[in-house]
């Protein structure tokens, strides 16, 4: 629980630096916490669903943060993700935010309610990601399913889900999944 709280605080700190911080501070933060930086991009993109100045600022901050991630970690996936998100309609942006929210709900359910409940959330996230043609979202949900099956000792299922997730993540050039 403490680790999760620290992770959330780190994500919020990176997000705030992307919104208001100096370049050197942001680069140092991204160098120290690359996972938190990628999560902060997702949080910023979730704010772009609003079709107003708040959404515009969030998109600019997500783009700035993605550029720093590309420089610090030689990972251009977040930049491509931001560009794709920016090209979507508000409805498509909302659908992507729901895909990610469902997957995170599965992660929370795994700890609180077990694999069976978590798997339902992850499968719904995967289904919606397929509908959105969001290969990286599908891969992330499948990776979660693989981890869940692994934790349950169902190694054949885990291997199949991990293999599919890795193939799709590679197609999307997502090196995190």
PDB file of C-alpha atoms in Angstrom:
ATOM      1  CA  UNK A   1       0.000   0.000   0.000  1.00  0.00           C
ATOM      2  CA  UNK A   2       2.846   2.381   0.857  1.00  0.00           C
ATOM      3  CA  UNK A   3       4.530   1.615  -2.462  1.00  0.00           C
ATOM      4  CA  UNK A   4       1.299   2.375  -4.348  1.00  0.00           C
ATOM      5  CA  UNK A   5       0.942   5.686  -2.504  1.00  0.00           C
ATOM      6  CA  UNK A   6       4.530   6.595  -3.349  1.00  0.00           C
ATOM      7  CA  UNK A   7       3.964   5.684  -7.008  1.00  0.00           C
ATOM      8  CA  UNK A   8       0.827   7.853  -7.166  1.00  0.00           C
ATOM      9  CA  UNK A   9       2.673  10.774  -5.573  1.00  0.00           C
ATOM     10  CA  UNK A  10       5.512  10.353  -8.061  1.00  0.00           C
ATOM     11  CA  UNK A  11       3.076  10.334 -10.999  1.00  0.00           C
ATOM     12  CA  UNK A  12       1.424  13.508  -9.721  1.00  0.00           C
ATOM     13  CA  UNK A  13       4.816  15.172  -9.206  1.00  0.00           C
ATOM     14  CA  UNK A  14       5.893  14.390 -12.776  1.00  0.00           C
ATOM     15  CA  UNK A  15       2.532  15.583 -14.117  1.00  0.00           C
ATOM     16  CA  UNK A  16       2.847  18.875 -12.250  1.00  0.00           C
ATOM     17  CA  UNK A  17       6.378  19.369 -13.565  1.00  0.00           C
ATOM     18  CA  UNK A  18       5.132  18.740 -17.108  1.00  0.00           C
ATOM     19  CA  UNK A  19       2.438  21.356 -16.573  1.00  0.00           C
ATOM     20  CA  UNK A  20       4.423  24.021 -14.727  1.00  0.00           C
ATOM     21  CA  UNK A  21       8.007  22.966 -14.079  1.00  0.00           C
ATOM     22  CA  UNK A  22      11.292  23.943 -15.622  1.00  0.00           C
ATOM     23  CA  UNK A  23      12.944  21.837 -18.285  1.00  0.00           C
ATOM     24  CA  UNK A  24      15.856  20.693 -16.092  1.00  0.00           C
ATOM     25  CA  UNK A  25      13.521  19.654 -13.270  1.00  0.00           C
ATOM     26  CA  UNK A  26      11.287  17.740 -15.639  1.00  0.00           C
ATOM     27  CA  UNK A  27      14.192  15.924 -17.278  1.00  0.00           C
ATOM     28  CA  UNK A  28      15.624  14.922 -13.898  1.00  0.00           C
ATOM     29  CA  UNK A  29      12.253  13.636 -12.748  1.00  0.00           C
ATOM     30  CA  UNK A  30      11.723  11.609 -15.926  1.00  0.00           C
ATOM     31  CA  UNK A  31      15.233  10.169 -15.616  1.00  0.00           C
ATOM     32  CA  UNK A  32      14.532   9.084 -12.020  1.00  0.00           C
ATOM     33  CA  UNK A  33      11.014   7.750 -12.557  1.00  0.00           C
ATOM     34  CA  UNK A  34      10.351   6.559 -16.123  1.00  0.00           C
ATOM     35  CA  UNK A  35       7.289   4.483 -15.208  1.00  0.00           C
ATOM     36  CA  UNK A  36       5.744   7.396 -13.322  1.00  0.00           C
ATOM     37  CA  UNK A  37       6.470   9.626 -16.322  1.00  0.00           C
ATOM     38  CA  UNK A  38       4.579   7.329 -18.693  1.00  0.00           C
ATOM     39  CA  UNK A  39       1.703   7.106 -16.227  1.00  0.00           C
ATOM     40  CA  UNK A  40       1.680  10.907 -16.011  1.00  0.00           C
ATOM     41  CA  UNK A  41       1.295  11.084 -19.803  1.00  0.00           C
ATOM     42  CA  UNK A  42      -1.820   8.893 -19.453  1.00  0.00           C
ATOM     43  CA  UNK A  43      -3.260  11.132 -16.730  1.00  0.00           C
ATOM     44  CA  UNK A  44      -2.660  14.212 -18.837  1.00  0.00           C
ATOM     45  CA  UNK A  45      -4.271  12.606 -21.876  1.00  0.00           C
ATOM     46  CA  UNK A  46      -7.321  11.754 -19.762  1.00  0.00           C
ATOM     47  CA  UNK A  47      -7.754  15.495 -19.159  1.00  0.00           C
ATOM     48  CA  UNK A  48      -7.803  16.221 -22.901  1.00  0.00           C
ATOM     49  CA  UNK A  49     -11.256  14.687 -23.228  1.00  0.00           C
ATOM     50  CA  UNK A  50     -12.495  18.164 -22.314  1.00  0.00           C
ATOM     51  CA  UNK A  51     -12.839  20.266 -25.450  1.00  0.00           C
ATOM     52  CA  UNK A  52     -11.725  23.508 -23.803  1.00  0.00           C
ATOM     53  CA  UNK A  53      -8.636  25.390 -22.661  1.00  0.00           C
ATOM     54  CA  UNK A  54      -8.024  22.885 -19.838  1.00  0.00           C
ATOM     55  CA  UNK A  55      -7.938  20.064 -22.369  1.00  0.00           C
ATOM     56  CA  UNK A  56      -5.657  22.058 -24.677  1.00  0.00           C
ATOM     57  CA  UNK A  57      -3.184  22.747 -21.846  1.00  0.00           C
ATOM     58  CA  UNK A  58      -3.248  19.096 -20.809  1.00  0.00           C
ATOM     59  CA  UNK A  59      -2.482  18.017 -24.375  1.00  0.00           C
ATOM     60  CA  UNK A  60       0.426  20.474 -24.583  1.00  0.00           C
ATOM     61  CA  UNK A  61       1.776  19.183 -21.258  1.00  0.00           C
ATOM     62  CA  UNK A  62       1.399  15.547 -22.389  1.00  0.00           C
ATOM     63  CA  UNK A  63       3.270  16.390 -25.583  1.00  0.00           C
ATOM     64  CA  UNK A  64       6.035  18.134 -23.615  1.00  0.00           C
ATOM     65  CA  UNK A  65       6.396  15.188 -21.239  1.00  0.00           C
ATOM     66  CA  UNK A  66       6.387  12.657 -24.076  1.00  0.00           C
ATOM     67  CA  UNK A  67       9.191  14.606 -25.758  1.00  0.00           C
ATOM     68  CA  UNK A  68      11.281  14.495 -22.589  1.00  0.00           C
ATOM     69  CA  UNK A  69      10.668  10.743 -22.266  1.00  0.00           C
ATOM     70  CA  UNK A  70      11.847  10.330 -25.866  1.00  0.00           C
ATOM     71  CA  UNK A  71      15.040  12.253 -25.111  1.00  0.00           C
ATOM     72  CA  UNK A  72      15.798  10.697 -21.727  1.00  0.00           C
ATOM     73  CA  UNK A  73      14.927   7.085 -22.530  1.00  0.00           C
ATOM     74  CA  UNK A  74      15.088   6.909 -26.323  1.00  0.00           C
ATOM     75  CA  UNK A  75      11.464   5.800 -26.291  1.00  0.00           C
ATOM     76  CA  UNK A  76       9.287   7.519 -28.879  1.00  0.00           C
ATOM     77  CA  UNK A  77       6.161   5.472 -28.118  1.00  0.00           C
ATOM     78  CA  UNK A  78       4.636   8.103 -25.787  1.00  0.00           C
ATOM     79  CA  UNK A  79       5.113  10.769 -28.489  1.00  0.00           C
ATOM     80  CA  UNK A  80       3.302   8.627 -31.059  1.00  0.00           C
ATOM     81  CA  UNK A  81       0.621   7.923 -28.474  1.00  0.00           C
ATOM     82  CA  UNK A  82       0.075  11.646 -27.829  1.00  0.00           C
ATOM     83  CA  UNK A  83      -0.040  12.419 -31.559  1.00  0.00           C
ATOM     84  CA  UNK A  84      -2.603   9.667 -32.161  1.00  0.00           C
ATOM     85  CA  UNK A  85      -4.678  10.802 -29.188  1.00  0.00           C
ATOM     86  CA  UNK A  86      -4.613  14.397 -30.464  1.00  0.00           C
ATOM     87  CA  UNK A  87      -5.981  13.261 -33.829  1.00  0.00           C
ATOM     88  CA  UNK A  88      -8.997  11.547 -32.266  1.00  0.00           C
ATOM     89  CA  UNK A  89     -12.434  13.011 -31.734  1.00  0.00           C
ATOM     90  CA  UNK A  90     -13.572  13.735 -28.167  1.00  0.00           C
ATOM     91  CA  UNK A  91     -15.640  10.508 -28.286  1.00  0.00           C
ATOM     92  CA  UNK A  92     -12.604   8.443 -29.310  1.00  0.00           C
ATOM     93  CA  UNK A  93     -10.497  10.104 -26.615  1.00  0.00           C
ATOM     94  CA  UNK A  94     -13.150   9.238 -24.063  1.00  0.00           C
ATOM     95  CA  UNK A  95     -13.219   5.641 -25.282  1.00  0.00           C
ATOM     96  CA  UNK A  96      -9.441   5.363 -24.856  1.00  0.00           C
ATOM     97  CA  UNK A  97      -9.629   6.825 -21.356  1.00  0.00           C
ATOM     98  CA  UNK A  98     -12.266   4.197 -20.512  1.00  0.00           C
ATOM     99  CA  UNK A  99     -10.033   1.419 -21.903  1.00  0.00           C
ATOM    100  CA  UNK A 100      -7.213   2.504 -19.603  1.00  0.00           C
ATOM    101  CA  UNK A 101      -9.558   3.006 -16.635  1.00  0.00           C
ATOM    102  CA  UNK A 102     -11.004  -0.479 -17.013  1.00  0.00           C
ATOM    103  CA  UNK A 103      -7.520  -1.997 -17.080  1.00  0.00           C
ATOM    104  CA  UNK A 104      -6.506  -0.090 -13.937  1.00  0.00           C
ATOM    105  CA  UNK A 105      -9.762  -1.177 -12.271  1.00  0.00           C
ATOM    106  CA  UNK A 106      -8.684  -4.745 -12.960  1.00  0.00           C
ATOM    107  CA  UNK A 107      -5.339  -4.071 -11.304  1.00  0.00           C
ATOM    108  CA  UNK A 108      -7.134  -2.730  -8.224  1.00  0.00           C
ATOM    109  CA  UNK A 109      -9.598  -5.642  -8.236  1.00  0.00           C
ATOM    110  CA  UNK A 110      -6.752  -8.153  -8.350  1.00  0.00           C
ATOM    111  CA  UNK A 111      -5.459  -6.922  -4.997  1.00  0.00           C
ATOM    112  CA  UNK A 112      -8.878  -6.493  -3.383  1.00  0.00           C
ATOM    113  CA  UNK A 113     -11.081  -9.204  -4.905  1.00  0.00           C
ATOM    114  CA  UNK A 114      -8.869 -11.701  -6.714  1.00  0.00           C
ATOM    115  CA  UNK A 115      -8.078 -12.839 -10.200  1.00  0.00           C
ATOM    116  CA  UNK A 116     -11.593 -13.812 -11.334  1.00  0.00           C
ATOM    117  CA  UNK A 117     -12.932 -10.291 -10.780  1.00  0.00           C
ATOM    118  CA  UNK A 118      -9.792  -8.648 -12.176  1.00  0.00           C
ATOM    119  CA  UNK A 119      -9.949 -10.803 -15.308  1.00  0.00           C
ATOM    120  CA  UNK A 120     -13.461  -9.524 -16.074  1.00  0.00           C
ATOM    121  CA  UNK A 121     -12.194  -5.912 -15.993  1.00  0.00           C
ATOM    122  CA  UNK A 122      -9.141  -6.746 -18.112  1.00  0.00           C
ATOM    123  CA  UNK A 123     -11.194  -8.632 -20.698  1.00  0.00           C
ATOM    124  CA  UNK A 124     -13.594  -5.684 -21.012  1.00  0.00           C
ATOM    125  CA  UNK A 125     -10.617  -3.352 -21.422  1.00  0.00           C
ATOM    126  CA  UNK A 126      -9.204  -5.654 -24.101  1.00  0.00           C
ATOM    127  CA  UNK A 127     -12.571  -5.829 -25.917  1.00  0.00           C
ATOM    128  CA  UNK A 128     -12.924  -2.058 -25.989  1.00  0.00           C
ATOM    129  CA  UNK A 129      -9.300  -1.584 -27.048  1.00  0.00           C
ATOM    130  CA  UNK A 130      -9.883  -3.911 -30.013  1.00  0.00           C
ATOM    131  CA  UNK A 131     -12.973  -1.866 -30.953  1.00  0.00           C
ATOM    132  CA  UNK A 132     -10.871   1.301 -30.865  1.00  0.00           C
ATOM    133  CA  UNK A 133      -8.037  -0.334 -32.875  1.00  0.00           C
ATOM    134  CA  UNK A 134      -5.770   0.432 -29.906  1.00  0.00           C
ATOM    135  CA  UNK A 135      -3.079  -2.227 -30.264  1.00  0.00           C
ATOM    136  CA  UNK A 136      -1.070  -0.991 -27.296  1.00  0.00           C
ATOM    137  CA  UNK A 137      -4.212  -1.017 -25.128  1.00  0.00           C
ATOM    138  CA  UNK A 138      -4.974  -4.596 -26.176  1.00  0.00           C
ATOM    139  CA  UNK A 139      -1.389  -5.596 -25.394  1.00  0.00           C
ATOM    140  CA  UNK A 140      -1.526  -3.979 -21.958  1.00  0.00           C
ATOM    141  CA  UNK A 141      -4.763  -5.780 -21.056  1.00  0.00           C
ATOM    142  CA  UNK A 142      -3.387  -9.072 -22.333  1.00  0.00           C
ATOM    143  CA  UNK A 143      -0.203  -8.566 -20.318  1.00  0.00           C
ATOM    144  CA  UNK A 144      -2.318  -8.081 -17.206  1.00  0.00           C
ATOM    145  CA  UNK A 145      -4.230 -11.276 -18.007  1.00  0.00           C
ATOM    146  CA  UNK A 146      -0.940 -13.110 -18.434  1.00  0.00           C
ATOM    147  CA  UNK A 147       0.301 -11.850 -15.080  1.00  0.00           C
ATOM    148  CA  UNK A 148      -2.956 -12.908 -13.439  1.00  0.00           C
ATOM    149  CA  UNK A 149      -2.819 -16.407 -14.894  1.00  0.00           C
ATOM    150  CA  UNK A 150       0.828 -16.648 -13.837  1.00  0.00           C
ATOM    151  CA  UNK A 151      -0.061 -15.684 -10.263  1.00  0.00           C
ATOM    152  CA  UNK A 152      -2.790 -18.350 -10.325  1.00  0.00           C
ATOM    153  CA  UNK A 153      -0.242 -20.968 -11.395  1.00  0.00           C
ATOM    154  CA  UNK A 154      -1.886 -21.455 -14.800  1.00  0.00           C
ATOM    155  CA  UNK A 155       1.383 -21.314 -16.678  1.00  0.00           C
ATOM    156  CA  UNK A 156       0.131 -22.462 -20.097  1.00  0.00           C
ATOM    157  CA  UNK A 157      -2.499 -19.717 -20.129  1.00  0.00           C
ATOM    158  CA  UNK A 158      -0.003 -17.185 -18.796  1.00  0.00           C
ATOM    159  CA  UNK A 159       2.473 -18.073 -21.540  1.00  0.00           C
ATOM    160  CA  UNK A 160      -0.165 -17.703 -24.266  1.00  0.00           C
ATOM    161  CA  UNK A 161      -1.361 -14.312 -22.969  1.00  0.00           C
ATOM    162  CA  UNK A 162       2.209 -13.036 -22.508  1.00  0.00           C
ATOM    163  CA  UNK A 163       3.171 -14.148 -26.029  1.00  0.00           C
ATOM    164  CA  UNK A 164       0.186 -12.395 -27.571  1.00  0.00           C
ATOM    165  CA  UNK A 165       0.812  -9.250 -25.505  1.00  0.00           C
ATOM    166  CA  UNK A 166       4.485  -9.186 -26.507  1.00  0.00           C
ATOM    167  CA  UNK A 167       3.651  -9.610 -30.200  1.00  0.00           C
ATOM    168  CA  UNK A 168       1.079  -6.815 -30.147  1.00  0.00           C
ATOM    169  CA  UNK A 169       3.272  -4.505 -28.056  1.00  0.00           C
ATOM    170  CA  UNK A 170       6.077  -5.042 -30.551  1.00  0.00           C
ATOM    171  CA  UNK A 171       3.734  -4.150 -33.403  1.00  0.00           C
ATOM    172  CA  UNK A 172       2.824  -0.921 -31.586  1.00  0.00           C
ATOM    173  CA  UNK A 173       6.486  -0.250 -30.663  1.00  0.00           C
ATOM    174  CA  UNK A 174       5.451  -0.222 -26.994  1.00  0.00           C
ATOM    175  CA  UNK A 175       8.515  -1.497 -25.146  1.00  0.00           C
ATOM    176  CA  UNK A 176       6.933  -1.213 -21.711  1.00  0.00           C
ATOM    177  CA  UNK A 177       4.210  -3.877 -22.025  1.00  0.00           C
TER     178      UNK A 177
END
